[in-house]
Structures are given as structure tokens and as C-alpha cells.
Tab-separated table of C-alpha atoms and ligand atoms in Angstrom:
chain	number	residue	atom	x	y	z
A	1238	MET	CA	102.534	103.414	70.790
A	1239	THR	CA	103.604	102.377	74.263
A	1240	LEU	CA	102.200	102.095	77.792
A	1241	LEU	CA	104.956	102.093	80.406
A	1242	VAL	CA	103.964	100.159	83.541
A	1243	THR	CA	106.118	101.067	86.528
A	1244	ILE	CA	105.330	99.343	89.824
A	1245	ARG	CA	107.162	98.996	93.128
A	1246	GLY	CA	105.975	96.794	95.981
A	1247	TRP	CA	103.316	94.887	94.006
A	1248	GLU	CA	103.660	91.964	91.641
A	1249	VAL	CA	103.987	93.426	88.140
A	1250	GLU	CA	103.170	90.352	85.994
A	1251	PRO	CA	99.386	90.336	86.597
A	1252	TRP	CA	99.243	93.964	85.424
A	1253	LEU	CA	101.318	93.330	82.300
A	1254	ASP	CA	99.178	90.318	81.490
A	1255	ARG	CA	95.910	92.303	81.808
A	1256	PHE	CA	97.179	95.345	79.898
A	1257	ARG	CA	98.541	93.163	77.060
A	1258	ARG	CA	95.188	91.440	76.701
A	1259	LEU	CA	93.134	94.624	76.971
A	1260	LEU	CA	95.324	96.841	74.778
A	1261	PRO	CA	96.710	94.462	72.111
A	1262	ASP	CA	97.573	97.336	69.765
A	1263	LYS	CA	99.907	98.961	72.338
A	1264	ARG	CA	103.358	97.927	73.396
A	1265	ILE	CA	103.315	97.293	77.151
A	1266	VAL	CA	106.740	97.753	78.750
A	1267	THR	CA	108.378	97.994	82.163
A	1268	PRO	CA	111.317	100.271	83.060
A	1269	GLY	CA	113.780	97.347	82.682
A	1270	ASP	CA	112.769	96.653	79.048
A	1271	ASP	CA	114.494	97.992	75.983
A	1272	PHE	CA	112.012	100.519	74.557
A	1273	ALA	CA	111.960	103.838	72.697
A	1274	ARG	CA	111.151	106.582	75.209
A	1275	ASP	CA	109.750	108.770	72.441
A	1276	ARG	CA	106.991	106.210	71.793
A	1277	VAL	CA	105.592	106.227	75.340
A	1278	GLU	CA	102.186	107.918	75.421
A	1279	TYR	CA	100.873	106.599	78.731
A	1280	VAL	CA	102.289	105.623	82.095
A	1281	ALA	CA	100.584	103.419	84.679
A	1282	THR	CA	102.357	103.833	87.998
A	1283	TRP	CA	102.454	102.652	91.559
A	1284	LYS	CA	105.328	104.360	93.384
A	1285	HIS	CA	107.669	104.946	90.432
A	1286	PRO	CA	111.116	106.207	91.466
A	1287	ALA	CA	111.567	109.987	91.332
A	1288	GLY	CA	112.764	111.115	87.912
A	1289	ALA	CA	111.722	107.870	86.168
A	1290	LEU	CA	109.187	109.673	83.973
A	1291	ARG	CA	111.641	112.263	82.626
A	1292	ASP	CA	112.401	112.300	78.896
A	1293	LEU	CA	109.087	110.950	77.660
A	1294	PRO	CA	108.437	113.625	74.992
A	1295	LYS	CA	105.143	112.123	73.717
A	1296	LEU	CA	103.635	111.404	77.133
A	1297	LYS	CA	99.916	112.245	77.243
A	1298	ALA	CA	98.707	110.992	80.633
A	1299	ILE	CA	99.807	109.328	83.850
A	1300	PHE	CA	97.483	106.790	85.492
A	1301	SER	CA	97.898	106.065	89.186
A	1302	LEU	CA	97.217	102.387	89.821
A	1303	GLY	CA	95.669	103.350	93.142
A	1304	ALA	CA	93.107	105.867	94.332
A	1305	GLY	CA	95.798	107.827	96.142
A	1306	VAL	CA	98.186	110.004	94.164
A	1307	ASP	CA	100.622	111.091	96.875
A	1308	HIS	CA	103.076	108.534	95.430
A	1309	VAL	CA	102.874	110.330	92.060
A	1310	PHE	CA	103.330	113.828	93.466
A	1311	ALA	CA	106.297	112.631	95.527
A	1312	ASP	CA	108.244	112.846	92.247
A	1313	PRO	CA	109.746	116.363	91.937
A	1314	ASP	CA	110.383	115.697	88.231
A	1315	LEU	CA	106.814	114.788	87.383
A	1316	PRO	CA	106.011	115.636	83.736
A	1317	ASP	CA	103.347	118.267	83.221
A	1318	VAL	CA	100.592	116.005	81.845
A	1319	PRO	CA	97.232	115.048	83.391
A	1320	VAL	CA	97.353	112.604	86.302
A	1321	ALA	CA	94.287	110.353	86.567
A	1322	ARG	CA	93.539	108.127	89.553
A	1323	VAL	CA	91.484	105.050	90.328
A	1324	VAL	CA	87.788	105.518	90.910
A	1325	ASP	CA	86.167	102.129	90.589
A	1326	PRO	CA	83.354	100.305	92.393
A	1327	ASP	CA	85.598	97.289	92.985
A	1328	LEU	CA	88.053	99.384	95.026
A	1329	THR	CA	85.311	101.346	96.764
A	1330	MET	CA	83.513	98.181	97.882
A	1331	ARG	CA	86.723	96.743	99.281
A	1332	MET	CA	87.366	99.820	101.404
A	1333	SER	CA	83.807	99.910	102.707
A	1334	GLU	CA	84.063	96.221	103.677
A	1335	TRP	CA	87.190	96.991	105.696
A	1336	VAL	CA	85.672	100.027	107.392
A	1337	LEU	CA	82.490	98.142	108.314
A	1338	LEU	CA	84.527	95.192	109.576
A	1339	HIS	CA	86.526	97.306	112.007
A	1340	VAL	CA	83.752	99.608	113.124
A	1341	LEU	CA	81.601	96.576	113.911
A	1342	MET	CA	84.545	94.750	115.490
A	1343	HIS	CA	84.877	97.530	118.061
A	1344	HIS	CA	81.195	98.281	118.352
A	1345	ARG	CA	80.443	94.604	119.127
A	1346	GLN	CA	83.567	94.297	121.336
A	1347	GLN	CA	84.765	91.291	119.346
A	1348	ARG	CA	88.370	91.505	120.522
A	1349	MET	CA	87.165	91.146	124.103
A	1350	TYR	CA	85.056	88.114	123.164
A	1351	ASP	CA	88.049	86.568	121.392
A	1352	TRP	CA	89.980	86.928	124.631
A	1353	GLN	CA	87.072	85.555	126.688
A	1354	GLN	CA	86.930	82.514	124.414
A	1355	VAL	CA	90.643	81.852	124.898
A	1356	GLU	CA	90.123	82.150	128.673
A	1357	LYS	CA	86.830	80.150	128.538
A	1358	ILE	CA	84.926	83.000	130.204
A	1359	TRP	CA	81.117	83.031	129.804
A	1360	ALA	CA	79.997	86.543	130.774
A	1361	GLU	CA	76.529	87.464	129.557
A	1362	ASP	CA	76.211	90.723	131.410
A	1363	ARG	CA	78.331	92.956	129.147
A	1364	GLU	CA	76.723	96.160	128.060
A	1365	GLN	CA	76.147	96.360	124.297
A	1366	PRO	CA	75.008	99.757	122.981
A	1367	ALA	CA	72.795	99.941	119.904
A	1368	ALA	CA	74.424	101.233	116.712
A	1369	LYS	CA	72.218	104.332	116.784
A	1370	ASP	CA	73.913	105.328	120.040
A	1371	VAL	CA	77.414	105.125	118.581
A	1372	ARG	CA	78.691	108.161	116.701
A	1373	VAL	CA	80.970	107.411	113.773
A	1374	GLY	CA	82.837	110.279	112.125
A	1375	VAL	CA	84.323	109.823	108.668
A	1376	MET	CA	87.160	112.169	107.702
A	1377	GLY	CA	87.084	112.558	103.925
A	1378	LEU	CA	83.799	112.258	102.065
A	1379	GLY	CA	85.198	111.474	98.631
A	1380	GLU	CA	84.638	108.295	96.628
A	1381	LEU	CA	85.648	106.052	99.522
A	1382	GLY	CA	84.552	108.062	102.548
A	1383	ALA	CA	81.074	108.777	101.187
A	1384	ASP	CA	80.442	105.112	100.365
A	1385	ALA	CA	81.663	103.938	103.772
A	1386	ALA	CA	79.583	106.623	105.509
A	1387	ARG	CA	76.431	105.581	103.642
A	1388	LYS	CA	76.953	101.915	104.482
A	1389	LEU	CA	77.632	102.693	108.147
A	1390	ALA	CA	74.383	104.657	108.220
A	1391	VAL	CA	72.513	101.690	106.719
A	1392	VAL	CA	73.775	99.537	109.605
A	1393	GLY	CA	72.278	102.157	111.925
A	1394	PHE	CA	75.254	104.125	113.250
A	1395	ASP	CA	74.909	107.832	113.933
A	1396	VAL	CA	77.219	108.992	111.126
A	1397	ALA	CA	78.786	112.351	110.327
A	1398	GLY	CA	81.472	113.286	107.833
A	1399	TRP	CA	84.112	115.955	107.523
A	1400	ALA	CA	85.600	117.279	104.278
A	1401	ARG	CA	86.879	120.531	102.837
A	1402	SER	CA	83.493	121.303	101.353
A	1403	ARG	CA	79.910	120.699	102.489
A	1404	HIS	CA	78.435	117.376	101.311
A	1405	ARG	CA	74.787	116.422	101.039
A	1406	LEU	CA	74.421	112.758	101.948
A	1407	GLU	CA	71.080	111.557	103.197
A	1408	GLY	CA	71.068	110.860	106.918
A	1409	ILE	CA	74.687	111.957	107.360
A	1410	ARG	CA	75.601	115.216	109.029
A	1411	SER	CA	78.220	117.128	107.078
A	1412	PHE	CA	80.980	119.217	108.648
A	1413	ALA	CA	83.181	121.347	106.403
A	1414	GLY	CA	86.628	122.848	106.677
A	1415	ALA	CA	88.966	123.696	109.519
A	1416	ALA	CA	86.329	125.844	111.216
A	1417	GLU	CA	84.036	122.843	111.799
A	1418	LEU	CA	86.651	120.210	112.611
A	1419	ASP	CA	86.432	120.554	116.400
A	1420	ALA	CA	82.635	120.240	116.404
A	1421	PHE	CA	82.923	117.127	114.220
A	1422	LEU	CA	85.491	115.557	116.560
A	1423	ALA	CA	83.478	116.418	119.667
A	1424	ARG	CA	80.590	114.226	118.426
A	1425	THR	CA	82.768	111.296	117.294
A	1426	ASP	CA	83.224	107.978	119.149
A	1427	ILE	CA	84.781	106.077	116.239
A	1428	LEU	CA	86.899	108.146	113.856
A	1429	VAL	CA	87.408	106.676	110.377
A	1430	CYS	CA	90.068	108.473	108.340
A	1431	LEU	CA	89.845	108.230	104.555
A	1432	LEU	CA	91.621	111.459	103.684
A	1433	PRO	CA	94.221	111.749	100.945
A	1434	LEU	CA	97.774	112.626	101.964
A	1435	THR	CA	98.456	116.214	100.879
A	1436	PRO	CA	100.482	119.102	102.318
A	1437	ASP	CA	97.281	120.144	104.160
A	1438	THR	CA	96.501	116.773	105.732
A	1439	ARG	CA	99.967	115.483	106.665
A	1440	ASP	CA	100.146	114.508	110.365
A	1441	ILE	CA	96.556	115.581	110.966
A	1442	LEU	CA	95.964	112.553	113.235
A	1443	ASP	CA	97.964	113.777	116.203
A	1444	ARG	CA	97.681	114.057	119.947
A	1445	ALA	CA	95.819	117.387	119.813
A	1446	LEU	CA	93.181	115.935	117.495
A	1447	PHE	CA	92.736	112.763	119.568
A	1448	GLY	CA	92.164	114.942	122.631
A	1449	LYS	CA	89.162	116.557	120.930
A	1450	LEU	CA	87.252	113.319	120.280
A	1451	ALA	CA	84.109	112.631	122.325
A	1452	ARG	CA	84.733	111.384	125.858
A	1453	ASP	CA	81.103	110.724	126.717
A	1454	GLY	CA	80.506	107.895	124.220
A	1455	ARG	CA	79.106	104.411	124.856
A	1456	LEU	CA	82.271	102.497	123.922
A	1457	GLY	CA	84.477	103.545	126.833
A	1458	GLY	CA	86.804	105.810	124.837
A	1459	PRO	CA	87.425	106.971	121.280
A	1460	ILE	CA	88.666	104.616	118.570
A	1461	VAL	CA	90.671	105.670	115.514
A	1462	ILE	CA	90.611	103.744	112.234
A	1463	ASN	CA	92.998	104.945	109.502
A	1464	GLY	CA	92.755	103.507	105.990
A	1465	GLY	CA	94.000	106.671	104.261
A	1466	ARG	CA	97.782	107.013	104.428
A	1467	GLY	CA	100.443	106.582	107.100
A	1468	GLY	CA	101.616	110.153	106.517
A	1469	LEU	CA	98.324	111.340	108.001
A	1470	GLN	CA	99.206	109.942	111.423
A	1471	ASN	CA	101.739	110.716	114.139
A	1472	GLU	CA	102.557	107.209	115.330
A	1473	ASP	CA	104.287	108.259	118.558
A	1474	ASP	CA	101.175	110.265	119.412
A	1475	ILE	CA	98.964	107.230	118.765
A	1476	ILE	CA	100.972	105.102	121.195
A	1477	ALA	CA	101.016	107.871	123.819
A	1478	ALA	CA	97.263	108.475	123.433
A	1479	LEU	CA	96.536	104.760	123.832
A	1480	ASP	CA	98.772	104.525	126.878
A	1481	ASP	CA	97.140	107.436	128.694
A	1482	ALA	CA	93.600	106.361	127.627
A	1483	THR	CA	92.993	109.362	125.360
A	1484	LEU	CA	92.278	106.632	122.808
A	1485	LYS	CA	90.713	103.276	123.551
A	1486	ALA	CA	92.001	101.544	120.397
A	1487	ALA	CA	93.488	102.115	116.962
A	1488	VAL	CA	93.093	100.201	113.713
A	1489	LEU	CA	95.795	101.017	111.172
A	1490	ASP	CA	96.131	99.806	107.609
A	1491	VAL	CA	98.737	102.379	106.602
A	1492	PHE	CA	101.986	103.512	108.185
A	1493	LYS	CA	104.622	106.218	107.936
A	1494	SER	CA	107.102	103.589	106.847
A	1495	GLU	CA	105.883	100.554	104.914
A	1496	PRO	CA	106.388	97.669	105.406
A	1497	LEU	CA	105.897	98.479	109.097
A	1498	PRO	CA	109.385	97.995	110.629
A	1499	PRO	CA	109.658	94.920	112.920
A	1500	ASP	CA	110.682	97.140	115.854
A	1501	SER	CA	107.581	99.356	115.654
A	1502	PRO	CA	105.697	99.228	118.969
A	1503	LEU	CA	102.463	99.266	116.932
A	1504	TRP	CA	102.922	95.565	116.071
A	1505	SER	CA	102.569	94.391	119.642
A	1506	HIS	CA	100.442	97.048	121.293
A	1507	PRO	CA	97.435	95.230	122.805
A	1508	ARG	CA	94.984	97.857	121.573
A	1509	VAL	CA	96.298	98.293	118.040
A	1510	THR	CA	95.066	96.283	115.063
A	1511	VAL	CA	97.471	96.247	112.122
A	1512	SER	CA	96.719	95.308	108.526
A	1513	PRO	CA	99.385	95.474	105.789
A	1514	HIS	CA	98.041	98.288	103.573
A	1515	ASN	CA	95.478	96.002	102.026
A	1516	SER	CA	92.170	97.486	103.137
A	1517	ALA	CA	91.371	98.158	99.477
A	1518	VAL	CA	93.810	96.541	97.088
A	1519	SER	CA	93.855	97.474	93.429
A	1520	ASN	CA	92.626	94.345	91.705
A	1521	PRO	CA	94.431	93.982	88.328
A	1522	ASP	CA	91.314	92.638	86.559
A	1523	ALA	CA	89.132	95.559	87.635
A	1524	ILE	CA	91.671	98.378	87.567
A	1525	ALA	CA	93.533	97.493	84.350
A	1526	ALA	CA	90.117	97.289	82.662
A	1527	MET	CA	89.212	100.714	84.055
A	1528	ILE	CA	92.458	102.241	82.754
A	1529	ALA	CA	92.151	100.535	79.355
A	1530	ARG	CA	88.620	101.973	79.039
A	1531	GLN	CA	90.020	105.397	79.905
A	1532	ILE	CA	92.726	105.152	77.237
A	1533	ARG	CA	90.216	104.017	74.600
A	1534	ALA	CA	87.829	106.851	75.472
A	1535	PHE	CA	90.660	109.393	75.469
A	1536	GLU	CA	91.774	108.204	72.041
A	1537	ARG	CA	88.203	108.640	70.756
A	1538	GLY	CA	88.518	112.278	71.791
A	1539	GLU	CA	86.693	112.129	75.127
A	1540	ALA	CA	88.013	114.000	78.155
A	1541	LEU	CA	90.082	112.017	80.648
A	1542	ARG	CA	88.112	111.195	83.793
A	1543	ASN	CA	89.227	111.256	87.440
A	1544	VAL	CA	91.972	113.750	86.732
A	1545	VAL	CA	93.593	115.031	89.899
A	1546	ASP	CA	93.873	118.714	90.759
A	1547	ARG	CA	97.610	119.411	90.907
A	1548	THR	CA	97.256	122.333	93.283
A	1549	ARG	CA	95.184	120.410	95.848
A	1550	GLN	CA	97.124	117.171	95.149
A	1551	TYR	CA	94.044	114.953	95.332
B	593	LIG	P1	88.768	111.536	97.084
B	593	LIG	O1	89.715	112.453	96.428
B	593	LIG	O2	87.558	111.081	96.329
B	593	LIG	O3	88.233	112.184	98.440
B	593	LIG	C1	89.056	112.896	99.303
B	593	LIG	C2	88.206	113.507	100.403
B	593	LIG	O4	89.065	114.109	101.351
B	593	LIG	C3	87.247	114.586	99.885
B	593	LIG	O5	86.016	114.503	100.539
B	593	LIG	C4	87.971	115.871	100.269
B	593	LIG	O6	87.115	116.977	100.538
B	593	LIG	C5	88.640	115.452	101.565
B	593	LIG	N1	89.794	116.313	101.850
B	593	LIG	C6	90.928	116.455	101.143
B	593	LIG	N2	91.733	117.364	101.717
B	593	LIG	C7	91.085	117.809	102.803
B	593	LIG	C8	91.382	118.772	103.798
B	593	LIG	N3	92.528	119.470	103.784
B	593	LIG	N4	90.482	118.982	104.775
B	593	LIG	C9	89.303	118.295	104.786
B	593	LIG	N5	88.956	117.367	103.869
B	593	LIG	C10	89.834	117.136	102.896
B	593	LIG	O7	89.631	110.281	97.570
B	593	LIG	P2	89.144	108.779	97.794
B	593	LIG	O8	87.965	108.797	98.686
B	593	LIG	O9	89.036	108.080	96.505
B	593	LIG	O10	90.422	108.173	98.545
B	593	LIG	C11	90.879	108.714	99.752
B	593	LIG	C12	92.237	108.151	100.116
B	593	LIG	O11	92.139	106.808	100.529
B	593	LIG	C13	93.249	108.076	98.975
B	593	LIG	O12	93.829	109.334	98.703
B	593	LIG	C14	94.253	107.084	99.507
B	593	LIG	O13	95.261	107.755	100.235
B	593	LIG	C15	93.427	106.226	100.451
B	593	LIG	N6	93.333	104.848	99.985
B	593	LIG	C16	93.860	103.856	100.741
B	593	LIG	C17	93.763	102.544	100.350
B	593	LIG	C18	94.305	101.458	101.200
B	593	LIG	O14	94.360	100.313	100.741
B	593	LIG	N7	94.675	101.742	102.426
B	593	LIG	C19	93.107	102.185	99.101
B	593	LIG	C20	92.564	103.288	98.388
B	593	LIG	C21	92.698	104.578	98.811
B	593	LIG	P3	86.154	117.607	99.411
B	593	LIG	O15	85.129	116.534	99.119
B	593	LIG	O16	85.562	118.795	100.040
B	593	LIG	O17	87.040	117.880	98.233
B	594	LIG	C1	95.383	103.286	96.877
B	594	LIG	C2	96.023	102.316	97.782
B	594	LIG	O1	95.672	104.487	96.973
B	594	LIG	O2	95.944	101.098	97.510
B	594	LIG	O3	94.563	102.862	96.046
B	594	LIG	O4	96.605	102.715	98.782
């Protein structure tokens, strides 16, 4: 039986190597190989081309190689089999590291101190609020958002979260649904977005939303940090909101078009921090092992875990 590994934008060899070692009884193939399509039972995908999974009559499950599945549902010819996604402590830890890094970077005004060092300025009199006086709002309280929110709370920030449903996380105020979004934004100084990209969340980070963030915070203006997906953000609105001081700064790991085009004004905006969609990379050792465990369990008759709801698309 065969596992088809279809990857765009990442190096494929490390994945083939791990899958071959972990699943020695399976044939591991890529789309360019010569293989019998009627022997493919599993697909592991990162951004497969639309239609590439047609004509796989024995297909039993599709595994996204990332936590997000928008790349899977972008295929209008997606076979009607379960789609499972990555839920793994290795990935979760990586995202929380990135969120903490950038929240603390802005909270402790590190970009300003970098500049002062370049200019050899010694200024001791800068105001530094305590973490408890800075309100962080996390959009999305799933695997990644909940972990980041908990860790931000441990550092001492005043943390709230927003999701479709109410969440019970100790020390973290939960806001739920469209009806509570404005109240959540109104108490947020640093907005961390870890939502999935779905028809309901596309372009949610726009000018109107930025205008609802708290204006009475201790950091001199709201800051937006997006590690979710580029499709969640209106990039023209981000630039406009930075330029008219609706936003103080933006940290973006994901973009509408990736790689970020060289002519994007986001690259050189003085108050934008760009990272190349690597806030939480899928590590082949950890994630191939997770998927191999899933396949083994499934073949023992256990239910597939982390299966995505096709209607909600996350
Ligand atoms: P989950 O599915 O575990 O969590 C999604 C969260 O978003 C849930 O809390 C859900 O609410 C909430 N949500 C979904 N739709 C809405 C909506 N319409 N309104 C309000 N809340 C909503 O996902 P993960 O936490 O595992 O991952 C989140 C995203 O992070 C991924 O989809 C991916 O796009 C991105 N990601 C980015 C990476 C990077 O390197 N930049 C790496 C990994 C992931 P509820 O709990 O009520 O269902
Ligand atoms: C993911 C990603 O969804 O890396 O896991 O973006």
C-alpha cells in the first residue's frame, strides 16, 4: 500500500526519508514517481495542486502536513475522505515561542532600544509598564491560541481570548462569537491572531477592526501580530492604519501572497516586522512521526484523530 507525499514550497526529501524509516511496509511516493494510483491509501500534503488527488480509488485519509487546512480545502476536487491536521506539542511550542517573542519585543520596546544602541543614546527615563497593565487579546483559542494565551498569562500579561465558542482557561477572560468581538477588541492593546483561514475569517483583520482596538493602553497605540494566515489580513488596511496611527506596529509572519513580493511596502515599513511564514514550522522528525502513529492506530481500527470539520473548514 502507498503513501503519496505531495509538497510545494518545502524541501520534500526530509519528509520522504522520515516516512520511509517510520513506515517501512508502505511505498512512499511523490507525484513525479511512477506508481499505481489504485494502491494509494494515504496522502500527506502541503499545498498540493488542485485536482492532484483525483483518481485515487482506495484513498482512506488525507493528512495535512501543517496545522492549517486552508491549503487542502483550496482544492475544488478534494476527494471525500477524512482530512486530518497537525496537532503536536512540537508545533505548538514553536508558535508560542514566536508569540511570546513578539509580544515581549513590543512590550519591552526592544526595537526602540536597538535604534538607541545604533545611535549610542543612553536614555534611562523611558516609561516601562508592567505586564499586568498590558492587555493582550488572542484571536483563536484552539491548540495554538490557547497555549500562547496561557504562556502570556504566566508572564503576567492581562490576557483575553476570542473564539467562536466560550472557552474556560484559568486566568484568561473568554469572549465568544461575533456578538462579543467589539468588547474583546476594546480591551486589547496587543492583538495576536491565531485564527484559521475559513470563509468566515477571511479579511477579518481590516481597517474597521483595527479602529476598535483599545486607544487608552500603556504602549502608545495598538499592535497587531498575525501568525495565522495572510488571507486573514487586508494588507493595504494595515499600511493605512500604521500611517494614520490607528496601529502603532504590526508583526506579520503570513501574507496574502507568499513569498512576500519584493515590491510589497510591508518589507520596508519602519513599524512592520516581517518573518517568512516560519513562526511554527512543521518539523519532519516530529510531524512525520505523528502522522505515522496516526496511520498505525487507524490500521489497528482506532478512529482517526484531529479530523477537520468540512463544513467549518478548520
Ligand atoms: P484550531 O482549529 O485548534 O483553533 C482554531 C480557533 O479559531 C478555535 O478557537 C476556533 O474557535 C477559532 N475560530 C475559528 N473560526 C472562528 C470564527 N469564525 N470566529 C471566531 N473564532 C473562530 O487551530 P490551531 O490553533 O491549531 O491553528 C490555528 C491556525 O494557525 C491554523 O489554522 C493555521 O492557519 C495557523 N498556523 C500558522 C503557522 C505559521 O507558521 N504561521 C503554523 C501553524 C498554524 P472554537 O474554539 O470556538 O472552535
Ligand atoms: C501550518 C503552517 O499551518 O505551517 O502548520 O502554516
